[in-house]
JSON list of C-alpha atoms in Angstrom, two decimals:
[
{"chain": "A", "resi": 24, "resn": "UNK", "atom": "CA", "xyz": [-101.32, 228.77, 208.22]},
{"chain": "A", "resi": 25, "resn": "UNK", "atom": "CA", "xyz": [-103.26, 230.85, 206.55]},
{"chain": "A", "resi": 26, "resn": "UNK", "atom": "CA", "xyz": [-105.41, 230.13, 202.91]},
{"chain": "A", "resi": 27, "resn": "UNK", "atom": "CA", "xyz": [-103.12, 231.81, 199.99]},
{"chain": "A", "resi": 28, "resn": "UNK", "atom": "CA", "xyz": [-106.77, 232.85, 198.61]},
{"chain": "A", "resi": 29, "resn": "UNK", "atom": "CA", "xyz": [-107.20, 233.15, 194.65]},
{"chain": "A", "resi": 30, "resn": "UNK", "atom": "CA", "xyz": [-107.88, 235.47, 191.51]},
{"chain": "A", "resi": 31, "resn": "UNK", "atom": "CA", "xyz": [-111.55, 235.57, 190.85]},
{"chain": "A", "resi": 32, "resn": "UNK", "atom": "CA", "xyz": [-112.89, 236.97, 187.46]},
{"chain": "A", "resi": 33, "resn": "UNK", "atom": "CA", "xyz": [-116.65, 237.13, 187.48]},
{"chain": "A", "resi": 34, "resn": "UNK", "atom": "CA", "xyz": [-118.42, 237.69, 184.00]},
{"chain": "A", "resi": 35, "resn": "UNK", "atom": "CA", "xyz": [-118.82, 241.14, 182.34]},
{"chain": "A", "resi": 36, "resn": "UNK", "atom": "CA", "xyz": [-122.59, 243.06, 183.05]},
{"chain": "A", "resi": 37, "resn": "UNK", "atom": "CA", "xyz": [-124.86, 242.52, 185.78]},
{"chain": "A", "resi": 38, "resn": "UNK", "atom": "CA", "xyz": [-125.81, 238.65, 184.90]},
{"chain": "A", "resi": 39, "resn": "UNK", "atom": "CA", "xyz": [-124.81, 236.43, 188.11]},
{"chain": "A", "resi": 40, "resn": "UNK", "atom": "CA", "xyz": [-122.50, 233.98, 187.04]},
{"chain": "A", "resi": 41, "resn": "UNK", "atom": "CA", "xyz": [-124.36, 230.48, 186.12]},
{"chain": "A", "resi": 42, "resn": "UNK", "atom": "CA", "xyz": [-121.16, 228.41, 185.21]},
{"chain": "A", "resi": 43, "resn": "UNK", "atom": "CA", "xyz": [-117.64, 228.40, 186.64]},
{"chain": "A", "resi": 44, "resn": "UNK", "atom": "CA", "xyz": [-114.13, 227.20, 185.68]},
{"chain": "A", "resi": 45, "resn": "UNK", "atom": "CA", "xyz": [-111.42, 226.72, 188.03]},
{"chain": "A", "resi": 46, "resn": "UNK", "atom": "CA", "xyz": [-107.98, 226.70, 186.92]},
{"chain": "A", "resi": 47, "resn": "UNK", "atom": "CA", "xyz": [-104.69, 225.50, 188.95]},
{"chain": "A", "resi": 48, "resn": "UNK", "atom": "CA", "xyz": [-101.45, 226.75, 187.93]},
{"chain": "A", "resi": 49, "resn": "UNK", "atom": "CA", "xyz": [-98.20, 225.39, 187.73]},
{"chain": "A", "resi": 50, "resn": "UNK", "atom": "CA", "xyz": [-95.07, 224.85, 190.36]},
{"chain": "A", "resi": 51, "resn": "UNK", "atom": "CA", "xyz": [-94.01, 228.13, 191.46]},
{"chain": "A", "resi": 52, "resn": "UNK", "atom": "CA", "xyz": [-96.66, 230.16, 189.73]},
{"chain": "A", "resi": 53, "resn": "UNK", "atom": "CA", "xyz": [-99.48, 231.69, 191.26]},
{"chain": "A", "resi": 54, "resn": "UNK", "atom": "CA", "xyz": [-103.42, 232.28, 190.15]},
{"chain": "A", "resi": 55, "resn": "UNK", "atom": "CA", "xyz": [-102.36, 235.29, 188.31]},
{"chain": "A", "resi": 56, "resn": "UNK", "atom": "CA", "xyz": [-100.59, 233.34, 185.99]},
{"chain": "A", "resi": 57, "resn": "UNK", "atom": "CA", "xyz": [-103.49, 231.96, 183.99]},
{"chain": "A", "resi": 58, "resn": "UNK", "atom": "CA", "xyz": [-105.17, 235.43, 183.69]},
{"chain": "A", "resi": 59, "resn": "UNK", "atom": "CA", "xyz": [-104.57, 236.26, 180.24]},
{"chain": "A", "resi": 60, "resn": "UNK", "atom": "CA", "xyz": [-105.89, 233.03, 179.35]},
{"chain": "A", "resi": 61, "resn": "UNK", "atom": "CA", "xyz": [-109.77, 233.99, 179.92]},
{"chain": "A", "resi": 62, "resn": "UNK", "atom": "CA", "xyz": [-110.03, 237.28, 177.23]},
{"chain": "A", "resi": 63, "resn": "UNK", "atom": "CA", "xyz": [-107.75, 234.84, 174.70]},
{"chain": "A", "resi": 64, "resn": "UNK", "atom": "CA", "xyz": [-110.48, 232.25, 175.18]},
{"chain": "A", "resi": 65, "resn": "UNK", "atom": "CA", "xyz": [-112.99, 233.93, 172.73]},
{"chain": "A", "resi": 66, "resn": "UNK", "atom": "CA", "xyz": [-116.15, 232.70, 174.79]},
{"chain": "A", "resi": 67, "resn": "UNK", "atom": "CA", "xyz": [-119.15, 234.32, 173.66]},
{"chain": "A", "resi": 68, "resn": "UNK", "atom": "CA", "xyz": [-119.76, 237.89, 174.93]},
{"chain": "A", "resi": 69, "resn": "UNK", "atom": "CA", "xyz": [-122.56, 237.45, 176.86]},
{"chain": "A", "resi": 70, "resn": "UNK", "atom": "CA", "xyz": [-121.49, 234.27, 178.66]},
{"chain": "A", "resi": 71, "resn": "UNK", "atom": "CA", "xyz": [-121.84, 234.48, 182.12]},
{"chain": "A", "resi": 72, "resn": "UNK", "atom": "CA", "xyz": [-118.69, 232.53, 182.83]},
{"chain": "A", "resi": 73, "resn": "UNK", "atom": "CA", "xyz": [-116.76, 233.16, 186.64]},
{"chain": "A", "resi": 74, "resn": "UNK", "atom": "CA", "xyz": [-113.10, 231.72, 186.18]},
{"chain": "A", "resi": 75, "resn": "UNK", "atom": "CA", "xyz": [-111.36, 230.93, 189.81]},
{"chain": "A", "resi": 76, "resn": "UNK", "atom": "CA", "xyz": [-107.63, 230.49, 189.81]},
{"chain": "A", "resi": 77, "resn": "UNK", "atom": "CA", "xyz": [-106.57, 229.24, 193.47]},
{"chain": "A", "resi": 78, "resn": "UNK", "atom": "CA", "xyz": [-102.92, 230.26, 194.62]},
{"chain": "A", "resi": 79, "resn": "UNK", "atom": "CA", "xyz": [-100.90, 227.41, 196.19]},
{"chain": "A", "resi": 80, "resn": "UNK", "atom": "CA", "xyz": [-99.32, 227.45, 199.41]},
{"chain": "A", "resi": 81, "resn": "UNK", "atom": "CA", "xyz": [-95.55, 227.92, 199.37]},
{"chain": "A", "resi": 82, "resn": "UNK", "atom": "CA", "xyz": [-93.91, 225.19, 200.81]},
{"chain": "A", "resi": 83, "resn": "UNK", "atom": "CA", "xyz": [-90.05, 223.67, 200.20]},
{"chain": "A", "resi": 84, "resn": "UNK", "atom": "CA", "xyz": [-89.69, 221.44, 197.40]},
{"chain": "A", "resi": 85, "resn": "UNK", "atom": "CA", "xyz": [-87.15, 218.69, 197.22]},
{"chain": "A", "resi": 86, "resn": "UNK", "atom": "CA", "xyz": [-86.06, 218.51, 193.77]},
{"chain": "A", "resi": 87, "resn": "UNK", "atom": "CA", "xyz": [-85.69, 222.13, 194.00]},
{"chain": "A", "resi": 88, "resn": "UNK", "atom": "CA", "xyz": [-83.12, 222.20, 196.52]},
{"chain": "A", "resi": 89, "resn": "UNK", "atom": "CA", "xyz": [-85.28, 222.46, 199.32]},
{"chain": "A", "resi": 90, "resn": "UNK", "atom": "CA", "xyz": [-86.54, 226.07, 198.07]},
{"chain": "A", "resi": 91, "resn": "UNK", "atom": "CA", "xyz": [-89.89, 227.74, 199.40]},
{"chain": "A", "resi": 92, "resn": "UNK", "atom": "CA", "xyz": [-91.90, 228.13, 196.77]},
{"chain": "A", "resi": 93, "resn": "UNK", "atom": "CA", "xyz": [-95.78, 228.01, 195.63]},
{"chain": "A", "resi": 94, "resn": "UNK", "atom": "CA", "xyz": [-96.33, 224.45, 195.04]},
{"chain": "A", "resi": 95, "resn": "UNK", "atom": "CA", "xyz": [-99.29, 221.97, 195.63]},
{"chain": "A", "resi": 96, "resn": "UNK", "atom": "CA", "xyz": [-97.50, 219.82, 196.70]},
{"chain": "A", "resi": 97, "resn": "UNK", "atom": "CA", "xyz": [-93.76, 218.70, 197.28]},
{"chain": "A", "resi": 98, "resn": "UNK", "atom": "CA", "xyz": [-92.40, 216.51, 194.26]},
{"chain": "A", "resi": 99, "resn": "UNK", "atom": "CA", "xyz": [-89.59, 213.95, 195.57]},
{"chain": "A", "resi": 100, "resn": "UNK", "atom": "CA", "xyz": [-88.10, 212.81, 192.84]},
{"chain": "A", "resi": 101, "resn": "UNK", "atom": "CA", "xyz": [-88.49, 213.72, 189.16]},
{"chain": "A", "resi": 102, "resn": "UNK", "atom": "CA", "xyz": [-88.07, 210.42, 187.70]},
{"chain": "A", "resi": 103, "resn": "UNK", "atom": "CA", "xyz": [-90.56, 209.31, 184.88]},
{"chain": "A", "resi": 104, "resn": "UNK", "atom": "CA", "xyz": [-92.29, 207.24, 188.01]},
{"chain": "A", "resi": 105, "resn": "UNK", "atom": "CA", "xyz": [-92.89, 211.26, 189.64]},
{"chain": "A", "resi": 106, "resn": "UNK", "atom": "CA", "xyz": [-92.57, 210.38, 193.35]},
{"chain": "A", "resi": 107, "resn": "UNK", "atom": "CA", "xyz": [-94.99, 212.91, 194.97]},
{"chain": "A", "resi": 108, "resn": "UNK", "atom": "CA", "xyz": [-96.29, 213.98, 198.77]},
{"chain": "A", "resi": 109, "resn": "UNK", "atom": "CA", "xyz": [-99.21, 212.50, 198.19]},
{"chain": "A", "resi": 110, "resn": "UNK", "atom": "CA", "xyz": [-100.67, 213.71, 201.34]},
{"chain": "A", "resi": 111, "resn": "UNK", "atom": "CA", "xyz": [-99.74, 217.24, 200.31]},
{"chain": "A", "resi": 112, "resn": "UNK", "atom": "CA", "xyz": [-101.71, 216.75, 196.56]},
{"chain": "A", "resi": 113, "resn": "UNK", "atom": "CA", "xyz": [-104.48, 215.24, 198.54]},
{"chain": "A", "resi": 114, "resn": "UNK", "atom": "CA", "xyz": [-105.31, 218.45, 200.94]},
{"chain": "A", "resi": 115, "resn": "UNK", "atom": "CA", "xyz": [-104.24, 220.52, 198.23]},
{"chain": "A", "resi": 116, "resn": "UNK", "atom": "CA", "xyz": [-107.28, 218.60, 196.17]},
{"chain": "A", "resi": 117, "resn": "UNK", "atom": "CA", "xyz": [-109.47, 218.74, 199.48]},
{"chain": "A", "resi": 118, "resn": "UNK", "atom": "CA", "xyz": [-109.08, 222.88, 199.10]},
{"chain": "A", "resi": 119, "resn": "UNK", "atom": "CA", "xyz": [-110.34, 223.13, 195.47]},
{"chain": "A", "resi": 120, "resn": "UNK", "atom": "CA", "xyz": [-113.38, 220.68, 196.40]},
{"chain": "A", "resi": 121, "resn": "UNK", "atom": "CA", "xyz": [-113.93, 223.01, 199.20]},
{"chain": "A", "resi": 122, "resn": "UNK", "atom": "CA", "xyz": [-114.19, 225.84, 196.95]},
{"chain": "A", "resi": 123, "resn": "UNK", "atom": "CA", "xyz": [-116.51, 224.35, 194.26]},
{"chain": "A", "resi": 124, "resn": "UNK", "atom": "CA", "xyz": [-118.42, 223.49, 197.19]},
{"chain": "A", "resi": 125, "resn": "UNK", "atom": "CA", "xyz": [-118.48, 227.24, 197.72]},
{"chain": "A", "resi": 126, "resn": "UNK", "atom": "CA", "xyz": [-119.71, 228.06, 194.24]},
{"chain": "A", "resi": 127, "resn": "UNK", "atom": "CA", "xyz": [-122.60, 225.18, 194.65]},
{"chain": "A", "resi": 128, "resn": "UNK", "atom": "CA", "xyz": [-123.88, 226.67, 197.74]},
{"chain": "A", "resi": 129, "resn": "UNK", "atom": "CA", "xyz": [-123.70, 230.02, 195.79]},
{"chain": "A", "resi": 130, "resn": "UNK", "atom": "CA", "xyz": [-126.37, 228.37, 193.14]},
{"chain": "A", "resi": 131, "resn": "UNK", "atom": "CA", "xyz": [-124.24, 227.19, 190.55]},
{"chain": "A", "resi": 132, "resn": "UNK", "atom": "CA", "xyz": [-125.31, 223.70, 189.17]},
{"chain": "A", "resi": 133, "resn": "UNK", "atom": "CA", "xyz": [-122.02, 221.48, 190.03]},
{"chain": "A", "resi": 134, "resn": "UNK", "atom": "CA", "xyz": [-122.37, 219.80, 185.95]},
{"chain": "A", "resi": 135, "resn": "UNK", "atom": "CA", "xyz": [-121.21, 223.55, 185.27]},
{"chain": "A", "resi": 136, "resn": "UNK", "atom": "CA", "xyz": [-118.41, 223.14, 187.22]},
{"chain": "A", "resi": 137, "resn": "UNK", "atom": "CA", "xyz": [-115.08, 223.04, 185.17]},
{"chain": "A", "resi": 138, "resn": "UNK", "atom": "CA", "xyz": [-111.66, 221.76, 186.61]},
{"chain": "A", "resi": 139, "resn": "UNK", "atom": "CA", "xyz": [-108.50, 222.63, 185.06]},
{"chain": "A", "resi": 140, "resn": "UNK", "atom": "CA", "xyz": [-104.70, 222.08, 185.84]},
{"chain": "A", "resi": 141, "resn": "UNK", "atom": "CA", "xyz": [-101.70, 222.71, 184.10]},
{"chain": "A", "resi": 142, "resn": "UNK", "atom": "CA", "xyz": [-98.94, 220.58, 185.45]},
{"chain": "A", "resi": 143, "resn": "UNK", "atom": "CA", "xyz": [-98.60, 220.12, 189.23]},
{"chain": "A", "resi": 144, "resn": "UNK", "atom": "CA", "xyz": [-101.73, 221.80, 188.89]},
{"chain": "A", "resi": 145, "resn": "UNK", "atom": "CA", "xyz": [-103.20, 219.18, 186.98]},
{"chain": "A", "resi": 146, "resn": "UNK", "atom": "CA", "xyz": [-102.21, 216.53, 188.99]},
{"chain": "A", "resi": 147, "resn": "UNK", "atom": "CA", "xyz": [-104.15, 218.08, 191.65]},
{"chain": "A", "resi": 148, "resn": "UNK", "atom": "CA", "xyz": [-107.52, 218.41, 189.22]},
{"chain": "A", "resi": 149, "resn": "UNK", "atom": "CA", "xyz": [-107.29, 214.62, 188.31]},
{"chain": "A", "resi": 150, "resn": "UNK", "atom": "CA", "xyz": [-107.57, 213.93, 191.75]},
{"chain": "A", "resi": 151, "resn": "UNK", "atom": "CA", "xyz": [-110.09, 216.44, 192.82]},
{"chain": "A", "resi": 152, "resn": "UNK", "atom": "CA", "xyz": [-112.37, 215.99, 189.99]},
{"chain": "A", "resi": 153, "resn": "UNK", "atom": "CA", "xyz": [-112.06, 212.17, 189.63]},
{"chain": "A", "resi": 154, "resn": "UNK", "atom": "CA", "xyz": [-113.25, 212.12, 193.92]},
{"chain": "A", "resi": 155, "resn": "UNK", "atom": "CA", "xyz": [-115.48, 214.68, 193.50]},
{"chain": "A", "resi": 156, "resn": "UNK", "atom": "CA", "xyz": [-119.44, 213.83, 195.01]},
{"chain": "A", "resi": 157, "resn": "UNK", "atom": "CA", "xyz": [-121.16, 215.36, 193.09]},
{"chain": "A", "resi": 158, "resn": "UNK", "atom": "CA", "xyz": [-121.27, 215.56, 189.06]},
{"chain": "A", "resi": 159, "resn": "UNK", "atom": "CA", "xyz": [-119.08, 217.89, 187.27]},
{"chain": "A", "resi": 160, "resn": "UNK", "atom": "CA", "xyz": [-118.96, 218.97, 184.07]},
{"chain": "A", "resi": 161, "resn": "UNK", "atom": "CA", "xyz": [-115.86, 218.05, 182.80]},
{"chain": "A", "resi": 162, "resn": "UNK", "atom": "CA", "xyz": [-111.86, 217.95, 183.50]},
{"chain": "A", "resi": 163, "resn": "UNK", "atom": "CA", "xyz": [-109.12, 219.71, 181.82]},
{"chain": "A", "resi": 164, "resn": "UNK", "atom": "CA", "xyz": [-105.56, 217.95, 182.46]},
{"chain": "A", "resi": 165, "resn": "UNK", "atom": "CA", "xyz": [-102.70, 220.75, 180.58]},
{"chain": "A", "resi": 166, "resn": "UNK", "atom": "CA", "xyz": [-99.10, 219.42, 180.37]},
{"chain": "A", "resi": 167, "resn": "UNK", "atom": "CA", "xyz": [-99.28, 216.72, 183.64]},
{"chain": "A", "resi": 168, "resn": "UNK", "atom": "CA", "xyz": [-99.69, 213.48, 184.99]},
{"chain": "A", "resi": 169, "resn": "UNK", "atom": "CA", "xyz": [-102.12, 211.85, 186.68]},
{"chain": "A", "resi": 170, "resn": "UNK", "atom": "CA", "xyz": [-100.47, 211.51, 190.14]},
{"chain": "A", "resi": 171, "resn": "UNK", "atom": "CA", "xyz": [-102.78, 209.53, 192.30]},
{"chain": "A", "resi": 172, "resn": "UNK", "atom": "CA", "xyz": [-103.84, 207.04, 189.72]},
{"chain": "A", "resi": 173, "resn": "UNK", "atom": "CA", "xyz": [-102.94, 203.81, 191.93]},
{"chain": "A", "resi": 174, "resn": "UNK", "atom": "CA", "xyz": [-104.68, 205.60, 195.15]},
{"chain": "A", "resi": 175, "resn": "UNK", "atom": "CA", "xyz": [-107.61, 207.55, 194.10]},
{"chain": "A", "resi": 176, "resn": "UNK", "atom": "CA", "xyz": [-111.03, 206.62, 195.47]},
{"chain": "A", "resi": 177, "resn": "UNK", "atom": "CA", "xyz": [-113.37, 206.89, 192.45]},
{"chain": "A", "resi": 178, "resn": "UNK", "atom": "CA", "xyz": [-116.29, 209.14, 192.97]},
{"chain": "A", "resi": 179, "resn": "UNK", "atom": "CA", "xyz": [-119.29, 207.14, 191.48]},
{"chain": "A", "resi": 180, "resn": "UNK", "atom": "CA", "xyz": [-121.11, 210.70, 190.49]},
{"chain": "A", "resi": 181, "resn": "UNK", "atom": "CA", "xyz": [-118.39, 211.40, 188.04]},
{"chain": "A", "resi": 182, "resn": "UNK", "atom": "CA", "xyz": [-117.79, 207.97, 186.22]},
{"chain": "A", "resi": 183, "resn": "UNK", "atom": "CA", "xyz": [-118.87, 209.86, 183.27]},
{"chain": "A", "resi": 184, "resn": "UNK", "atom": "CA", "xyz": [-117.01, 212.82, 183.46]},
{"chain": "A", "resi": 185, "resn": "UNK", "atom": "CA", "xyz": [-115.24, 213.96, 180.48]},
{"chain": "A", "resi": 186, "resn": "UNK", "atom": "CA", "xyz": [-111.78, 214.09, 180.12]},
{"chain": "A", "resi": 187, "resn": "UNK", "atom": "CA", "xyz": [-109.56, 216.38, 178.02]},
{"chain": "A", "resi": 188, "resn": "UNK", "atom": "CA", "xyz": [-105.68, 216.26, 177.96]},
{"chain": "A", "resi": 189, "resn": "UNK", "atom": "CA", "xyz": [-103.25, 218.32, 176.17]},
{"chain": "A", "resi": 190, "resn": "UNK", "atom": "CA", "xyz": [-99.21, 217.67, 176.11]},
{"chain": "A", "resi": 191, "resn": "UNK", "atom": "CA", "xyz": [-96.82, 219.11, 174.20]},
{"chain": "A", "resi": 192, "resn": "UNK", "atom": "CA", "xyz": [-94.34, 217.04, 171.78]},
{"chain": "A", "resi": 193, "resn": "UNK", "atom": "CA", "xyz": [-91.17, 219.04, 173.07]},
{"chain": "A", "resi": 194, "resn": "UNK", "atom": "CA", "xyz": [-91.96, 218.87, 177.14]},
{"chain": "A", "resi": 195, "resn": "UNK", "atom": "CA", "xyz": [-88.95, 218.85, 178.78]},
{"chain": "A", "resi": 196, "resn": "UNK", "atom": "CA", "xyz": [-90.41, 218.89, 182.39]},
{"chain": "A", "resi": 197, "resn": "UNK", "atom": "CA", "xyz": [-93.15, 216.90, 182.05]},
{"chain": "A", "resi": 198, "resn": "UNK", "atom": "CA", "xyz": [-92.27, 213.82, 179.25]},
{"chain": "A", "resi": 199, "resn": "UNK", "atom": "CA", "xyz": [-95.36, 213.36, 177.16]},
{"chain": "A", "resi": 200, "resn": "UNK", "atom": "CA", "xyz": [-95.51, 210.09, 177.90]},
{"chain": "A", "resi": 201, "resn": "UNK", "atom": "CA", "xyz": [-96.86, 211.05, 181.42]},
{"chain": "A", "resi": 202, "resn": "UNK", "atom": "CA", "xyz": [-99.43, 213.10, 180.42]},
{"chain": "A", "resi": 203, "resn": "UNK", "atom": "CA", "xyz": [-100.65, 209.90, 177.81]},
{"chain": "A", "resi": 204, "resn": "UNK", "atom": "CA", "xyz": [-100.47, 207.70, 180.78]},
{"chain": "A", "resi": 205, "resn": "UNK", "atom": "CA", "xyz": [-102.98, 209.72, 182.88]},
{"chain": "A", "resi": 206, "resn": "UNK", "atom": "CA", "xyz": [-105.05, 209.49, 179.57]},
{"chain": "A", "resi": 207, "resn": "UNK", "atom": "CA", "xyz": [-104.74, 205.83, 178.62]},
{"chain": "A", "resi": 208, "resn": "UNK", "atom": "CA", "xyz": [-105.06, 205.39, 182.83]},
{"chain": "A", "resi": 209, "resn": "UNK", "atom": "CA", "xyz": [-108.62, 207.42, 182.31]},
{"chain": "A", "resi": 210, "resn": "UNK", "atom": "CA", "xyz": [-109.70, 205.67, 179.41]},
{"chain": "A", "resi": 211, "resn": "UNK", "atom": "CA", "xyz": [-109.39, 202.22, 180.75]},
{"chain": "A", "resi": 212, "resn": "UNK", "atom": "CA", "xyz": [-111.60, 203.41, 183.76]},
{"chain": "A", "resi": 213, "resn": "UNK", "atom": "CA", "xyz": [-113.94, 204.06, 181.66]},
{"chain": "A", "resi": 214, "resn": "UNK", "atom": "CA", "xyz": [-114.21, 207.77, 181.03]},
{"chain": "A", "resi": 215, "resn": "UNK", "atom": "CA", "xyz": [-115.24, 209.55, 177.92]},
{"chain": "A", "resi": 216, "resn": "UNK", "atom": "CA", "xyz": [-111.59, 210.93, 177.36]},
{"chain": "A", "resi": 217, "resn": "UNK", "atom": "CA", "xyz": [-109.60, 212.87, 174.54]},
{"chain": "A", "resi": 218, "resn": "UNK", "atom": "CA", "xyz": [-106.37, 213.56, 173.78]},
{"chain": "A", "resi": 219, "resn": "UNK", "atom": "CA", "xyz": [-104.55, 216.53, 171.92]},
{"chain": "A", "resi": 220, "resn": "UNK", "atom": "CA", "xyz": [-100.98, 217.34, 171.11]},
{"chain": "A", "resi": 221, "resn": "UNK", "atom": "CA", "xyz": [-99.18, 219.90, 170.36]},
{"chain": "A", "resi": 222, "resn": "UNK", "atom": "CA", "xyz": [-96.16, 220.87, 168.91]},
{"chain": "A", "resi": 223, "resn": "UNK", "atom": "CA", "xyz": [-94.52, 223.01, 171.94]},
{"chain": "A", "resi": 224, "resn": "UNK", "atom": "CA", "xyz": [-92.37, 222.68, 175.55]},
{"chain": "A", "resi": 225, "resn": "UNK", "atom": "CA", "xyz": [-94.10, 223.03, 178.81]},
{"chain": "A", "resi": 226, "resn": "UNK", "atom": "CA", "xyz": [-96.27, 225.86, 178.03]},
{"chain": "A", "resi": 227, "resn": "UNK", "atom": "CA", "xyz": [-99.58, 226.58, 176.16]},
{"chain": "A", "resi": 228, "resn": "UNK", "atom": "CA", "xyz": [-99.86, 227.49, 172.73]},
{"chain": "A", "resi": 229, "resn": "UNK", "atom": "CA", "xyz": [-102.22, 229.92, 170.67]},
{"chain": "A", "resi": 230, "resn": "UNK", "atom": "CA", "xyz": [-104.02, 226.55, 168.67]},
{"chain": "A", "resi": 231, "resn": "UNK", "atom": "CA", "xyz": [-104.41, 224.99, 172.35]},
{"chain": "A", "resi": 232, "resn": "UNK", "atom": "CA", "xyz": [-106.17, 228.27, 173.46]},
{"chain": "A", "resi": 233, "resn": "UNK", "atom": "CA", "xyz": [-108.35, 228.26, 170.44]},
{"chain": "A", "resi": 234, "resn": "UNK", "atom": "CA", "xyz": [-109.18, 224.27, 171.50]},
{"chain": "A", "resi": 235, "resn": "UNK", "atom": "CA", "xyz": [-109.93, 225.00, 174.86]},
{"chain": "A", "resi": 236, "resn": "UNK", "atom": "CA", "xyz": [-112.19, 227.44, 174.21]},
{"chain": "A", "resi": 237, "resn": "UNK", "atom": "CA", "xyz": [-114.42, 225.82, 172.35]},
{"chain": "A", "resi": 238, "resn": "UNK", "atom": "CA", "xyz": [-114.14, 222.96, 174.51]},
{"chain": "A", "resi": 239, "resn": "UNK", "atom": "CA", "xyz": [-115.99, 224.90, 177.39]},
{"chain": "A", "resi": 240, "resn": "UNK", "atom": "CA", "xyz": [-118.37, 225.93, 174.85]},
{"chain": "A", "resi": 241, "resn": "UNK", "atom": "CA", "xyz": [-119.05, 222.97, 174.37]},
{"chain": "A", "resi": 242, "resn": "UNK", "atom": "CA", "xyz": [-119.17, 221.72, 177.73]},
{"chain": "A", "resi": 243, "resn": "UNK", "atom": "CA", "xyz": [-121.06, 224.75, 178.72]},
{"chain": "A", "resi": 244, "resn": "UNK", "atom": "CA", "xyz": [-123.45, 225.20, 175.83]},
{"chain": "A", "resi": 245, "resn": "UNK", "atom": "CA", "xyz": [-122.22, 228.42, 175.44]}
]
């Protein structure tokens, strides 16, 4: 089977990309769905910033009915315990390493290398980051759980990485008190890690996007 590819926004002008932020979408989204995020972000006009947003494979997912569908993996059960395809998240996390692998060989330093997930999505950047050889420079969890917290093979190079997670109040898909178990889970490893809520469902919100943006600033030196 073929790769489903992804959306690639490289940075305004003729200055090659130096930093890059990848960012994994949701079940039954696709890369495209995160687009509207990067011009909302406010980063500074001359930041030479490439955003990557991978598309999923579709595959059938169980609590769906069985439907085809992008997904990263297939989710077997949506109790509060989340039972997953673990093996699925795992090669769907083996991709994205694959591809910031890609944008190392390319010349970008891998400690300006960004993660981000929103949901299943994020489930798959815990795991990819948290594995990852070489140092990154930082991990973005939006509205999901951290999945593979039992199984995960810690990657020594990123025992510092920081951590951000944001969860909305009113998540009806995701309960909030998943997405403050993958942060209390990170946080008793050992990781600088922060936590942010919001007020909203299983979505992002305008005072999130203002957050996040400065966040890579800040992670960036932008």
């Amino acid at each position: 089977m073929s790769e489903p590819g992804e959306l690639i926004i490289d940075p305004k002008g003729d200055k090659p990309a130096d930093a890059c932020v990848f960012i994994l979408h949701g079940l039954g989204a696709d890369g495209r769905d995160f687009e509207p995020l990067v011009p909302a972000l406010s980063l500074p006009a001359d930041a030479s910033v490439r955003f990557i947003m991978p598309h999923a494979p579709r595959l059938p997912v169980t609590v769906n009915g069985g439907v085809v569908m992008p997904a990263w993996y297939d989710i077997h059960e949506m109790s509060l315990d989340r039972r997953v395809d673990e093996p699925q998240l795992n090669a769907s996390a083996e991709r994205i390493q694959a591809l910031v692998h890609e944008q190392i060989e390319l010349g970008i330093d891998s400690r300006r290398i960004i993660l981000a997930g929103f949901s299943q999505g994020g489930a798959v950047a815990y795991q990819a980051a948290l594995s990852f050889e070489k140092p990154l420079g930082g991990l973005l969890a939006l509205s999901t759980y951290f999945a593979t917290a039992e199984s995960i093979t810690l990657a020594e190079a990123n025992r510092e990485l920081p951590v951000e997670v944001h969860h909305g109040s009113f998540d009806p898909v995701v309960p909030e008190a998943l997405g403050r178990a993958g942060f209390e889970k990170v946080k008793s490893l050992g990781y600088p890690a922060h936590y942010r809520q919001y007020p909203m469902a299983h979505a992002v919100c305008p005072q999130q996007v203002a957050d996040i943006g400065h966040w890579l600033s800040q992670r960036l030196g932008l």
